[in-house]
mmCIF file of C-alpha atoms in Angstrom:
data_model
loop_
_atom_site.group_PDB
_atom_site.id
_atom_site.type_symbol
_atom_site.label_atom_id
_atom_site.label_comp_id
_atom_site.label_asym_id
_atom_site.label_seq_id
_atom_site.Cartn_x
_atom_site.Cartn_y
_atom_site.Cartn_z
ATOM 1 C CA MET X 52 14.410 15.192 7.017
ATOM 2 C CA SER X 53 13.026 11.931 8.260
ATOM 3 C CA ARG X 54 9.971 13.669 9.577
ATOM 4 C CA GLN X 55 9.344 15.116 6.197
ATOM 5 C CA SER X 56 9.553 11.760 4.504
ATOM 6 C CA ASN X 57 7.138 10.359 7.055
ATOM 7 C CA ARG X 58 4.648 12.986 6.181
ATOM 8 C CA ALA X 59 4.999 12.204 2.516
ATOM 9 C CA THR X 60 4.318 8.562 3.289
ATOM 10 C CA ASP X 61 1.176 9.376 5.239
ATOM 11 C CA SER X 62 -0.286 11.481 2.506
ATOM 12 C CA LYS X 63 0.208 8.651 0.043
ATOM 13 C CA LYS X 64 -2.339 6.433 1.706
ATOM 14 C CA MET X 65 -5.299 5.896 -0.494
ATOM 15 C CA ASN X 66 -8.667 4.254 -0.825
ATOM 16 C CA SER X 67 -7.674 0.597 -0.953
ATOM 17 C CA GLU X 68 -11.074 -0.378 -2.287
ATOM 18 C CA LEU X 69 -10.248 1.539 -5.415
ATOM 19 C CA PHE X 70 -7.088 -0.507 -5.766
ATOM 20 C CA THR X 71 -8.777 -3.817 -5.036
ATOM 21 C CA LEU X 72 -11.659 -3.157 -7.400
ATOM 22 C CA THR X 73 -9.376 -1.895 -10.143
ATOM 23 C CA TYR X 74 -7.282 -4.999 -9.846
ATOM 24 C CA GLY X 75 -10.455 -7.067 -10.033
ATOM 25 C CA ALA X 76 -11.527 -5.269 -13.181
ATOM 26 C CA LEU X 77 -8.146 -6.024 -14.706
ATOM 27 C CA VAL X 78 -8.304 -9.726 -13.909
ATOM 28 C CA THR X 79 -11.840 -9.874 -15.290
ATOM 29 C CA GLN X 80 -10.682 -8.232 -18.490
ATOM 30 C CA LEU X 81 -7.739 -10.618 -18.816
ATOM 31 C CA CYS X 82 -10.043 -13.595 -18.354
ATOM 32 C CA LYS X 83 -12.133 -12.252 -21.217
ATOM 33 C CA ASP X 84 -9.122 -11.624 -23.428
ATOM 34 C CA TYR X 85 -7.354 -14.932 -22.899
ATOM 35 C CA GLU X 86 -8.609 -18.417 -23.438
ATOM 36 C CA ASN X 87 -7.007 -20.138 -20.497
ATOM 37 C CA ASP X 88 -5.989 -19.376 -16.954
ATOM 38 C CA GLU X 89 -2.321 -20.094 -17.548
ATOM 39 C CA GLU X 90 -2.156 -17.234 -20.020
ATOM 40 C CA VAL X 91 -3.848 -14.930 -17.551
ATOM 41 C CA ASN X 92 -1.378 -15.934 -14.842
ATOM 42 C CA LYS X 93 1.482 -15.241 -17.200
ATOM 43 C CA GLN X 94 0.121 -11.846 -18.161
ATOM 44 C CA LEU X 95 -0.467 -10.876 -14.527
ATOM 45 C CA ASP X 96 3.075 -11.893 -13.688
ATOM 46 C CA LYS X 97 4.416 -9.842 -16.562
ATOM 47 C CA MET X 98 2.449 -6.771 -15.536
ATOM 48 C CA GLY X 99 3.570 -7.260 -11.963
ATOM 49 C CA TYR X 100 7.152 -7.449 -13.117
ATOM 50 C CA ASN X 101 6.798 -4.140 -14.950
ATOM 51 C CA ILE X 102 5.347 -2.604 -11.805
ATOM 52 C CA GLY X 103 8.057 -4.126 -9.619
ATOM 53 C CA VAL X 104 10.949 -2.675 -11.573
ATOM 54 C CA ARG X 105 9.462 0.779 -11.111
ATOM 55 C CA LEU X 106 8.111 0.284 -7.623
ATOM 56 C CA ILE X 107 11.552 -0.538 -6.227
ATOM 57 C CA GLU X 108 12.700 2.990 -6.964
ATOM 58 C CA ASP X 109 9.738 4.450 -5.169
ATOM 59 C CA PHE X 110 10.419 2.090 -2.297
ATOM 60 C CA LEU X 111 14.129 2.823 -1.950
ATOM 61 C CA ALA X 112 13.484 6.541 -2.183
ATOM 62 C CA ARG X 113 10.806 6.568 0.476
ATOM 63 C CA SER X 114 12.074 3.993 2.933
ATOM 64 C CA SER X 115 15.522 4.434 4.370
ATOM 65 C CA VAL X 116 16.416 0.850 3.608
ATOM 66 C CA GLY X 117 19.943 0.249 2.369
ATOM 67 C CA ARG X 118 21.493 -2.784 0.786
ATOM 68 C CA CYS X 119 20.517 -6.079 2.407
ATOM 69 C CA GLN X 120 23.354 -8.221 3.762
ATOM 70 C CA ASP X 121 21.665 -11.551 3.250
ATOM 71 C CA PHE X 122 18.436 -13.176 2.124
ATOM 72 C CA ARG X 123 17.093 -13.213 5.675
ATOM 73 C CA GLU X 124 17.331 -9.488 5.884
ATOM 74 C CA THR X 125 15.694 -9.216 2.471
ATOM 75 C CA ALA X 126 12.806 -11.325 3.717
ATOM 76 C CA ASP X 127 12.368 -9.061 6.718
ATOM 77 C CA VAL X 128 12.407 -5.913 4.657
ATOM 78 C CA ILE X 129 9.846 -7.324 2.225
ATOM 79 C CA ALA X 130 7.476 -8.471 4.946
ATOM 80 C CA LYS X 131 7.843 -5.703 7.509
ATOM 81 C CA VAL X 132 8.578 -2.659 5.405
ATOM 82 C CA ALA X 133 7.475 -3.149 1.818
ATOM 83 C CA PHE X 134 4.217 -5.057 2.337
ATOM 84 C CA LYS X 135 3.353 -2.710 5.180
ATOM 85 C CA MET X 136 4.012 0.334 3.080
ATOM 86 C CA TYR X 137 2.173 -0.686 -0.053
ATOM 87 C CA LEU X 138 -0.597 -3.006 1.081
ATOM 88 C CA GLY X 139 -0.853 -2.193 4.770
ATOM 89 C CA ILE X 140 -0.257 -5.765 5.879
ATOM 90 C CA THR X 141 2.662 -7.545 7.510
ATOM 91 C CA PRO X 142 3.016 -11.139 6.350
ATOM 92 C CA SER X 143 4.962 -13.517 8.565
ATOM 93 C CA VAL X 144 8.194 -15.049 7.339
ATOM 94 C CA THR X 145 8.437 -18.795 7.902
ATOM 95 C CA ASN X 146 9.520 -22.165 6.521
ATOM 96 C CA TRP X 147 13.154 -21.310 5.926
ATOM 97 C CA SER X 148 15.033 -23.926 3.981
ATOM 98 C CA PRO X 149 18.119 -25.242 5.802
ATOM 99 C CA ALA X 150 20.366 -23.473 3.315
ATOM 100 C CA GLY X 151 18.590 -20.205 4.011
ATOM 101 C CA ASP X 152 17.828 -19.617 0.353
ATOM 102 C CA GLU X 153 14.107 -20.226 0.458
ATOM 103 C CA PHE X 154 11.289 -18.944 2.649
ATOM 104 C CA SER X 155 7.550 -18.393 2.734
ATOM 105 C CA LEU X 156 5.499 -15.284 3.258
ATOM 106 C CA ILE X 157 2.248 -16.124 5.014
ATOM 107 C CA LEU X 158 -0.490 -13.591 4.343
ATOM 108 C CA GLU X 159 -3.248 -13.480 6.928
ATOM 109 C CA SER X 160 -5.283 -11.306 4.657
ATOM 110 C CA ASN X 161 -4.729 -10.415 1.054
ATOM 111 C CA PRO X 162 -6.050 -6.981 0.119
ATOM 112 C CA LEU X 163 -6.168 -7.945 -3.534
ATOM 113 C CA VAL X 164 -8.901 -10.512 -2.941
ATOM 114 C CA ASP X 165 -11.144 -8.540 -0.597
ATOM 115 C CA PHE X 166 -14.366 -8.997 -2.555
ATOM 116 C CA VAL X 167 -13.398 -11.936 -4.697
ATOM 117 C CA GLU X 168 -14.822 -15.374 -5.241
ATOM 118 C CA LEU X 169 -13.347 -17.609 -7.906
ATOM 119 C CA PRO X 170 -15.862 -19.246 -10.199
ATOM 120 C CA ASP X 171 -15.425 -23.000 -10.593
ATOM 121 C CA ASN X 172 -14.223 -22.783 -14.163
ATOM 122 C CA HIS X 173 -11.116 -20.854 -13.177
ATOM 123 C CA SER X 174 -9.466 -23.436 -10.990
ATOM 124 C CA ASN X 175 -6.018 -22.759 -12.423
ATOM 125 C CA LEU X 176 -6.180 -19.003 -12.066
ATOM 126 C CA VAL X 177 -3.683 -17.597 -9.603
ATOM 127 C CA TYR X 178 -5.694 -14.506 -8.874
ATOM 128 C CA SER X 179 -3.010 -12.496 -7.104
ATOM 129 C CA ASN X 180 -0.199 -13.542 -9.406
ATOM 130 C CA LEU X 181 0.619 -9.883 -9.970
ATOM 131 C CA LEU X 182 2.315 -9.928 -6.572
ATOM 132 C CA CYS X 183 4.800 -12.561 -7.720
ATOM 133 C CA GLY X 184 5.789 -10.420 -10.654
ATOM 134 C CA VAL X 185 6.123 -7.348 -8.461
ATOM 135 C CA LEU X 186 8.436 -9.145 -6.035
ATOM 136 C CA ARG X 187 10.500 -10.682 -8.817
ATOM 137 C CA GLY X 188 10.847 -7.410 -10.721
ATOM 138 C CA ALA X 189 11.696 -5.354 -7.657
ATOM 139 C CA LEU X 190 14.345 -7.798 -6.425
ATOM 140 C CA GLU X 191 15.867 -8.083 -9.867
ATOM 141 C CA MET X 192 16.567 -4.363 -9.738
ATOM 142 C CA VAL X 193 18.629 -4.905 -6.606
ATOM 143 C CA GLN X 194 20.622 -7.679 -8.268
ATOM 144 C CA MET X 195 18.720 -10.637 -6.898
ATOM 145 C CA ALA X 196 17.243 -13.284 -9.136
ATOM 146 C CA VAL X 197 14.424 -14.846 -7.172
ATOM 147 C CA ASP X 198 11.755 -17.388 -7.998
ATOM 148 C CA VAL X 199 8.358 -16.352 -6.621
ATOM 149 C CA ARG X 200 5.162 -18.357 -6.674
ATOM 150 C CA PHE X 201 1.968 -18.957 -4.761
ATOM 151 C CA ALA X 202 2.171 -22.175 -2.773
ATOM 152 C CA GLN X 203 -1.218 -21.774 -1.105
ATOM 153 C CA ASP X 204 -4.133 -19.474 -1.723
ATOM 154 C CA THR X 205 -7.222 -18.945 0.421
ATOM 155 C CA LEU X 206 -9.159 -18.244 -2.761
ATOM 156 C CA ARG X 207 -8.597 -21.827 -3.765
ATOM 157 C CA GLY X 208 -9.616 -23.294 -0.457
ATOM 158 C CA ASP X 209 -6.294 -23.290 1.408
ATOM 159 C CA SER X 210 -6.328 -22.085 4.974
ATOM 160 C CA VAL X 211 -3.710 -19.402 4.403
ATOM 161 C CA THR X 212 -2.131 -17.576 1.509
ATOM 162 C CA GLU X 213 1.505 -18.510 1.112
ATOM 163 C CA ILE X 214 4.032 -16.980 -1.244
ATOM 164 C CA ARG X 215 7.147 -19.087 -1.652
ATOM 165 C CA MET X 216 10.348 -17.256 -2.512
ATOM 166 C CA LYS X 217 13.524 -18.963 -3.623
ATOM 167 C CA PHE X 218 16.839 -17.204 -4.092
ATOM 168 C CA ILE X 219 18.424 -18.246 -7.369
ATOM 169 C CA LYS X 220 21.506 -16.136 -7.760
ATOM 170 C CA ARG X 221 23.072 -12.775 -7.381
ATOM 171 C CA ILE X 222 22.949 -10.866 -10.643
ATOM 172 C CA GLU X 223 26.421 -9.675 -11.553
ATOM 173 C CA GLU X 224 26.196 -6.453 -13.374
ATOM 174 C CA ASN X 225 28.541 -3.718 -14.357
ATOM 175 C CA MET X 226 27.047 -0.905 -12.415
ATOM 176 C CA PRO X 227 27.446 2.571 -13.823
ATOM 177 C CA ALA X 228 30.273 4.377 -12.052
ATOM 178 C CA GLY X 229 29.169 6.086 -8.877
ATOM 179 C CA ASP X 230 25.835 4.279 -8.788
ATOM 180 C CA GLU X 231 24.838 2.455 -5.623
ATOM 181 C CA MET V 598 -4.662 0.910 3.472
ATOM 182 C CA ALA V 599 -3.091 0.571 0.087
ATOM 183 C CA ASP V 600 -0.514 2.966 -1.151
ATOM 184 C CA GLU V 601 -1.206 5.418 -3.900
ATOM 185 C CA ALA V 602 1.943 4.603 -5.861
ATOM 186 C CA LEU V 603 0.675 1.078 -6.265
ATOM 187 C CA PHE V 604 -2.575 2.248 -7.819
ATOM 188 C CA GLN V 605 -0.794 4.615 -10.158
ATOM 189 C CA PHE V 606 1.590 1.934 -11.357
ATOM 190 C CA LEU V 607 -1.301 -0.476 -11.780
ATOM 191 C CA HIS V 608 -3.283 2.112 -13.691
ATOM 192 C CA SER V 609 -0.475 2.823 -16.136
ATOM 193 C CA GLU V 610 0.209 -0.886 -16.510
ATOM 194 C CA ILE V 611 -3.453 -1.426 -17.403
ATOM 195 C CA ILE V 612 -3.246 1.309 -20.025
ATOM 196 C CA GLN V 613 -0.099 -0.266 -21.368
ATOM 197 C CA TYR V 614 -1.742 -3.671 -21.511
ATOM 198 C CA VAL V 615 -4.963 -2.562 -23.182
ATOM 199 C CA ASN V 616 -2.915 -0.587 -25.640
ATOM 200 C CA SER V 617 -0.766 -3.566 -26.530
ATOM 201 C CA VAL V 618 -3.808 -5.749 -27.138
ATOM 202 C CA GLU V 619 -5.524 -3.166 -29.303
ATOM 203 C CA THR V 620 -2.834 -2.095 -31.725
ATOM 204 C CA GLY V 621 -3.149 0.111 -34.749
ATOM 205 C CA GLU V 622 -4.778 3.455 -35.409
ATOM 206 C CA SER V 623 -8.352 2.262 -35.746
ATOM 207 C CA GLU V 624 -8.127 0.440 -32.418
ATOM 208 C CA ASN V 625 -7.540 3.590 -30.442
ATOM 209 C CA GLY V 626 -11.232 4.009 -29.822
ATOM 210 C CA ARG V 627 -11.579 0.397 -28.733
ATOM 211 C CA CYS V 628 -8.697 0.868 -26.360
ATOM 212 C CA VAL V 629 -10.361 3.857 -24.734
ATOM 213 C CA SER V 630 -13.720 2.127 -24.474
ATOM 214 C CA LYS V 631 -12.134 -0.924 -22.884
ATOM 215 C CA LEU V 632 -10.508 1.240 -20.237
ATOM 216 C CA GLU V 633 -13.770 3.094 -19.804
ATOM 217 C CA ASN V 634 -15.621 -0.162 -19.221
ATOM 218 C CA MET V 635 -13.167 -1.252 -16.574
ATOM 219 C CA GLY V 636 -13.582 2.105 -14.849
ATOM 220 C CA PHE V 637 -17.342 1.692 -15.042
ATOM 221 C CA ARG V 638 -17.243 -1.561 -13.084
ATOM 222 C CA VAL V 639 -14.958 -0.052 -10.486
ATOM 223 C CA GLY V 640 -17.151 3.031 -10.124
ATOM 224 C CA GLN V 641 -20.193 0.836 -9.577
ATOM 225 C CA GLY V 642 -18.318 -1.202 -7.005
ATOM 226 C CA LEU V 643 -17.154 1.833 -5.092
ATOM 227 C CA ILE V 644 -20.680 3.192 -4.764
ATOM 228 C CA GLU V 645 -21.939 -0.183 -3.619
ATOM 229 C CA ARG V 646 -19.274 -0.256 -0.942
ATOM 230 C CA TYR V 647 -20.123 3.232 0.269
ATOM 231 C CA HIS V 648 -23.784 2.426 0.335
ATOM 232 C CA GLY V 649 -23.094 -0.738 2.269
ATOM 233 C CA ARG V 650 -21.260 1.104 4.965
ATOM 234 C CA SER V 651 -23.702 3.997 4.925
ATOM 235 C CA VAL V 652 -20.825 6.377 5.395
ATOM 236 C CA PHE V 653 -20.931 8.336 2.275
ATOM 237 C CA ILE V 654 -24.491 8.736 1.351
ATOM 238 C CA LEU V 655 -26.713 8.266 4.355
ATOM 239 C CA ASP V 656 -24.667 10.031 6.993
ATOM 240 C CA HIS V 657 -23.221 12.688 4.865
ATOM 241 C CA PRO V 658 -23.796 16.103 6.487
ATOM 242 C CA PHE V 659 -24.848 17.508 3.195
ATOM 243 C CA THR V 660 -27.675 15.044 2.898
ATOM 244 C CA LYS V 661 -28.691 14.886 6.546
ATOM 245 C CA ASP V 662 -31.108 17.776 6.759
ATOM 246 C CA THR V 663 -32.354 17.888 3.239
ATOM 247 C CA PRO V 664 -34.024 15.022 1.465
ATOM 248 C CA ARG V 665 -31.037 13.304 -0.008
ATOM 249 C CA PHE V 666 -30.221 13.850 -3.622
ATOM 250 C CA LYS V 667 -33.246 15.881 -4.459
ATOM 251 C CA ASP V 668 -32.017 16.630 -7.933
ATOM 252 C CA GLU V 669 -29.331 16.006 -10.473
ATOM 253 C CA LEU V 670 -27.175 18.777 -9.116
ATOM 254 C CA ASP V 671 -26.984 16.990 -5.788
ATOM 255 C CA PHE V 672 -25.620 13.927 -7.472
ATOM 256 C CA MET V 673 -23.016 15.980 -9.232
ATOM 257 C CA LYS V 674 -22.031 17.734 -6.025
ATOM 258 C CA PHE V 675 -21.619 14.360 -4.407
ATOM 259 C CA ILE V 676 -19.341 13.245 -7.237
ATOM 260 C CA CYS V 677 -17.321 16.462 -7.056
ATOM 261 C CA LYS V 678 -16.867 16.431 -3.309
ATOM 262 C CA ASP V 679 -17.132 13.064 -1.624
ATOM 263 C CA PHE V 680 -16.475 10.738 -4.478
ATOM 264 C CA TRP V 681 -13.548 12.675 -5.873
ATOM 265 C CA THR V 682 -12.043 13.109 -2.422
ATOM 266 C CA SER V 683 -12.276 9.434 -1.671
ATOM 267 C CA VAL V 684 -10.673 8.475 -4.960
ATOM 268 C CA PHE V 685 -8.264 11.309 -5.699
ATOM 269 C CA LYS V 686 -7.990 12.946 -2.273
ATOM 270 C CA LYS V 687 -9.090 16.329 -3.496
ATOM 271 C CA GLN V 688 -12.292 17.932 -4.640
ATOM 272 C CA ILE V 689 -13.131 18.920 -8.158
ATOM 273 C CA ASP V 690 -11.968 22.505 -8.526
ATOM 274 C CA ASN V 691 -14.838 23.788 -10.571
ATOM 275 C CA LEU V 692 -18.305 22.552 -11.446
ATOM 276 C CA ARG V 693 -20.328 24.197 -14.151
ATOM 277 C CA THR V 694 -23.641 23.313 -15.696
ATOM 278 C CA ASN V 695 -26.003 24.588 -18.358
ATOM 279 C CA HIS V 696 -28.936 23.369 -16.238
ATOM 280 C CA GLN V 697 -29.959 21.134 -19.100
ATOM 281 C CA GLY V 698 -28.195 18.002 -18.085
ATOM 282 C CA ILE V 699 -24.639 18.915 -19.024
ATOM 283 C CA TYR V 700 -22.047 19.296 -16.287
ATOM 284 C CA VAL V 701 -18.409 20.181 -16.630
ATOM 285 C CA LEU V 702 -16.130 19.080 -13.822
ATOM 286 C CA GLN V 703 -12.733 20.668 -13.848
ATOM 287 C CA ASP V 704 -9.760 19.297 -11.979
ATOM 288 C CA ASN V 705 -6.793 21.644 -12.145
ATOM 289 C CA LYS V 706 -4.285 19.045 -11.069
ATOM 290 C CA PHE V 707 -5.629 15.664 -12.014
ATOM 291 C CA ARG V 708 -3.715 12.981 -10.146
ATOM 292 C CA LEU V 709 -3.398 10.483 -12.932
ATOM 293 C CA LEU V 710 -1.878 13.105 -15.207
ATOM 294 C CA ALA V 711 0.394 14.581 -12.575
ATOM 295 C CA GLN V 712 3.103 12.047 -13.371
ATOM 296 C CA LEU V 713 3.278 13.078 -16.999
ATOM 297 C CA SER V 714 5.163 16.045 -18.354
ATOM 298 C CA ALA V 715 3.235 19.269 -17.933
ATOM 299 C CA GLY V 716 4.218 20.364 -21.422
ATOM 300 C CA LYS V 717 2.595 19.419 -24.677
ATOM 301 C CA GLN V 718 4.850 16.418 -25.187
ATOM 302 C CA TYR V 719 2.373 13.742 -24.144
ATOM 303 C CA LEU V 720 -0.846 15.595 -24.807
ATOM 304 C CA GLU V 721 -1.921 13.087 -27.452
ATOM 305 C CA HIS V 722 -1.682 10.269 -24.912
ATOM 306 C CA ALA V 723 -3.838 12.052 -22.346
ATOM 307 C CA PRO V 724 -7.164 10.476 -23.425
ATOM 308 C CA LYS V 725 -5.873 7.051 -22.415
ATOM 309 C CA PHE V 726 -5.098 8.342 -18.954
ATOM 310 C CA LEU V 727 -8.597 9.734 -18.573
ATOM 311 C CA ALA V 728 -10.716 6.914 -19.980
ATOM 312 C CA PHE V 729 -10.666 4.820 -16.822
ATOM 313 C CA THR V 730 -11.771 7.800 -14.741
ATOM 314 C CA CYS V 731 -14.568 8.667 -17.172
ATOM 315 C CA GLY V 732 -15.837 5.155 -16.625
ATOM 316 C CA LEU V 733 -15.412 5.539 -12.888
ATOM 317 C CA VAL V 734 -17.736 8.553 -12.856
ATOM 318 C CA ARG V 735 -20.243 6.961 -15.206
ATOM 319 C CA GLY V 736 -20.272 3.777 -13.118
ATOM 320 C CA ALA V 737 -20.755 5.697 -9.892
ATOM 321 C CA LEU V 738 -23.619 7.737 -11.336
ATOM 322 C CA SER V 739 -25.135 4.630 -12.814
ATOM 323 C CA ASN V 740 -25.325 2.944 -9.447
ATOM 324 C CA LEU V 741 -26.919 6.061 -8.028
ATOM 325 C CA GLY V 742 -29.581 5.680 -10.697
ATOM 326 C CA VAL V 743 -28.346 8.309 -13.118
ATOM 327 C CA LYS V 744 -27.562 7.339 -16.669
ATOM 328 C CA SER V 745 -24.877 9.437 -18.288
ATOM 329 C CA ILE V 746 -22.196 9.810 -20.900
ATOM 330 C CA VAL V 747 -18.848 10.995 -19.592
ATOM 331 C CA THR V 748 -16.054 12.346 -21.728
ATOM 332 C CA ALA V 749 -12.858 14.162 -20.872
ATOM 333 C CA GLU V 750 -10.552 16.668 -22.445
ATOM 334 C CA VAL V 751 -7.203 18.153 -21.636
ATOM 335 C CA SER V 752 -5.909 21.396 -22.980
ATOM 336 C CA VAL V 753 -3.079 22.075 -20.567
ATOM 337 C CA MET V 754 -1.584 19.277 -18.471
ATOM 338 C CA PRO V 755 -2.264 18.321 -15.751
ATOM 339 C CA ALA V 756 -5.617 20.112 -15.745
ATOM 340 C CA CYS V 757 -8.571 18.377 -17.303
ATOM 341 C CA LYS V 758 -12.275 18.695 -17.749
ATOM 342 C CA PHE V 759 -14.787 15.914 -17.483
ATOM 343 C CA GLN V 760 -18.051 16.495 -19.235
ATOM 344 C CA VAL V 761 -21.042 14.618 -17.903
ATOM 345 C CA MET V 762 -24.146 14.458 -20.061
ATOM 346 C CA ILE V 763 -27.104 13.148 -18.144
ATOM 347 C CA GLN V 764 -29.304 10.878 -20.228
ATOM 348 C CA LYS V 765 -32.957 11.405 -19.573
ATOM 349 C CA MET V 766 -34.646 8.136 -18.725
#
């Protein structure tokens, strides 16, 4: 059974240039459609959210990850399993807040920005903002309200790319009977 | 390596977005051409990347012994085999031509339609799911120096036909 799912995972690898370039074409289009960068960021986040709420199902079905006990475990799963599976990278998890409700993902490389240079007139654009939406949407589907934002971005001259994640609350929901 | 699911979700999200910007009946054509233009840029980029790494074109066994791309048909074979494999992980199932600049590329199980119902239910939405890929092919050909018009049609999901009309320079 597990072998079979491994095989399915392997065959799902794809040309990441296609993904990177397609994402680039999208951002370019959004920059044309919207007047300012803030609007583009918002739209990217929204689209990411829509992807996240669907991606989580794909993720739970294909990885054998169960319910996370705490936020630390969630961080590990995101960095070591999810990022690895979908983008082929493993960000490091650092900068835990003392309360353990906030941490940073440090991305050595960001596949979304492989061939990207930001023009000067887009200083407020958070190019990879889609990722924030994806993380937020996916976690919301597992009853976690989380605030996600880029704290540093190599595209904007920082030395690393840092995604800051802050746990807000557990979403109480009446789950359908028999649903995990 | 990115994961395919990610691309598929992104692709449908792009369709969704473009569709929401261009609302109304008359905007349907604009919606398709916007998607097509995005595909065009991506297709151009992909060919540039392949060229840069000399993997696809220069070292390809098919082009090693013969002068590379000696005619139009060679370009189309490249699109059907290498390009399609690198993007959709399969070859085009059938290539036909009238030898007058029109080529029909048939994919019996097109990946971006595979997620939709195989019945007739979503047939009217199919053009939106093909526009990006039409652009992809046109962009790729364009960067190989071939000007073309690419359209697509679906009669039975998830099979589809891309028609490439080469524009004489």
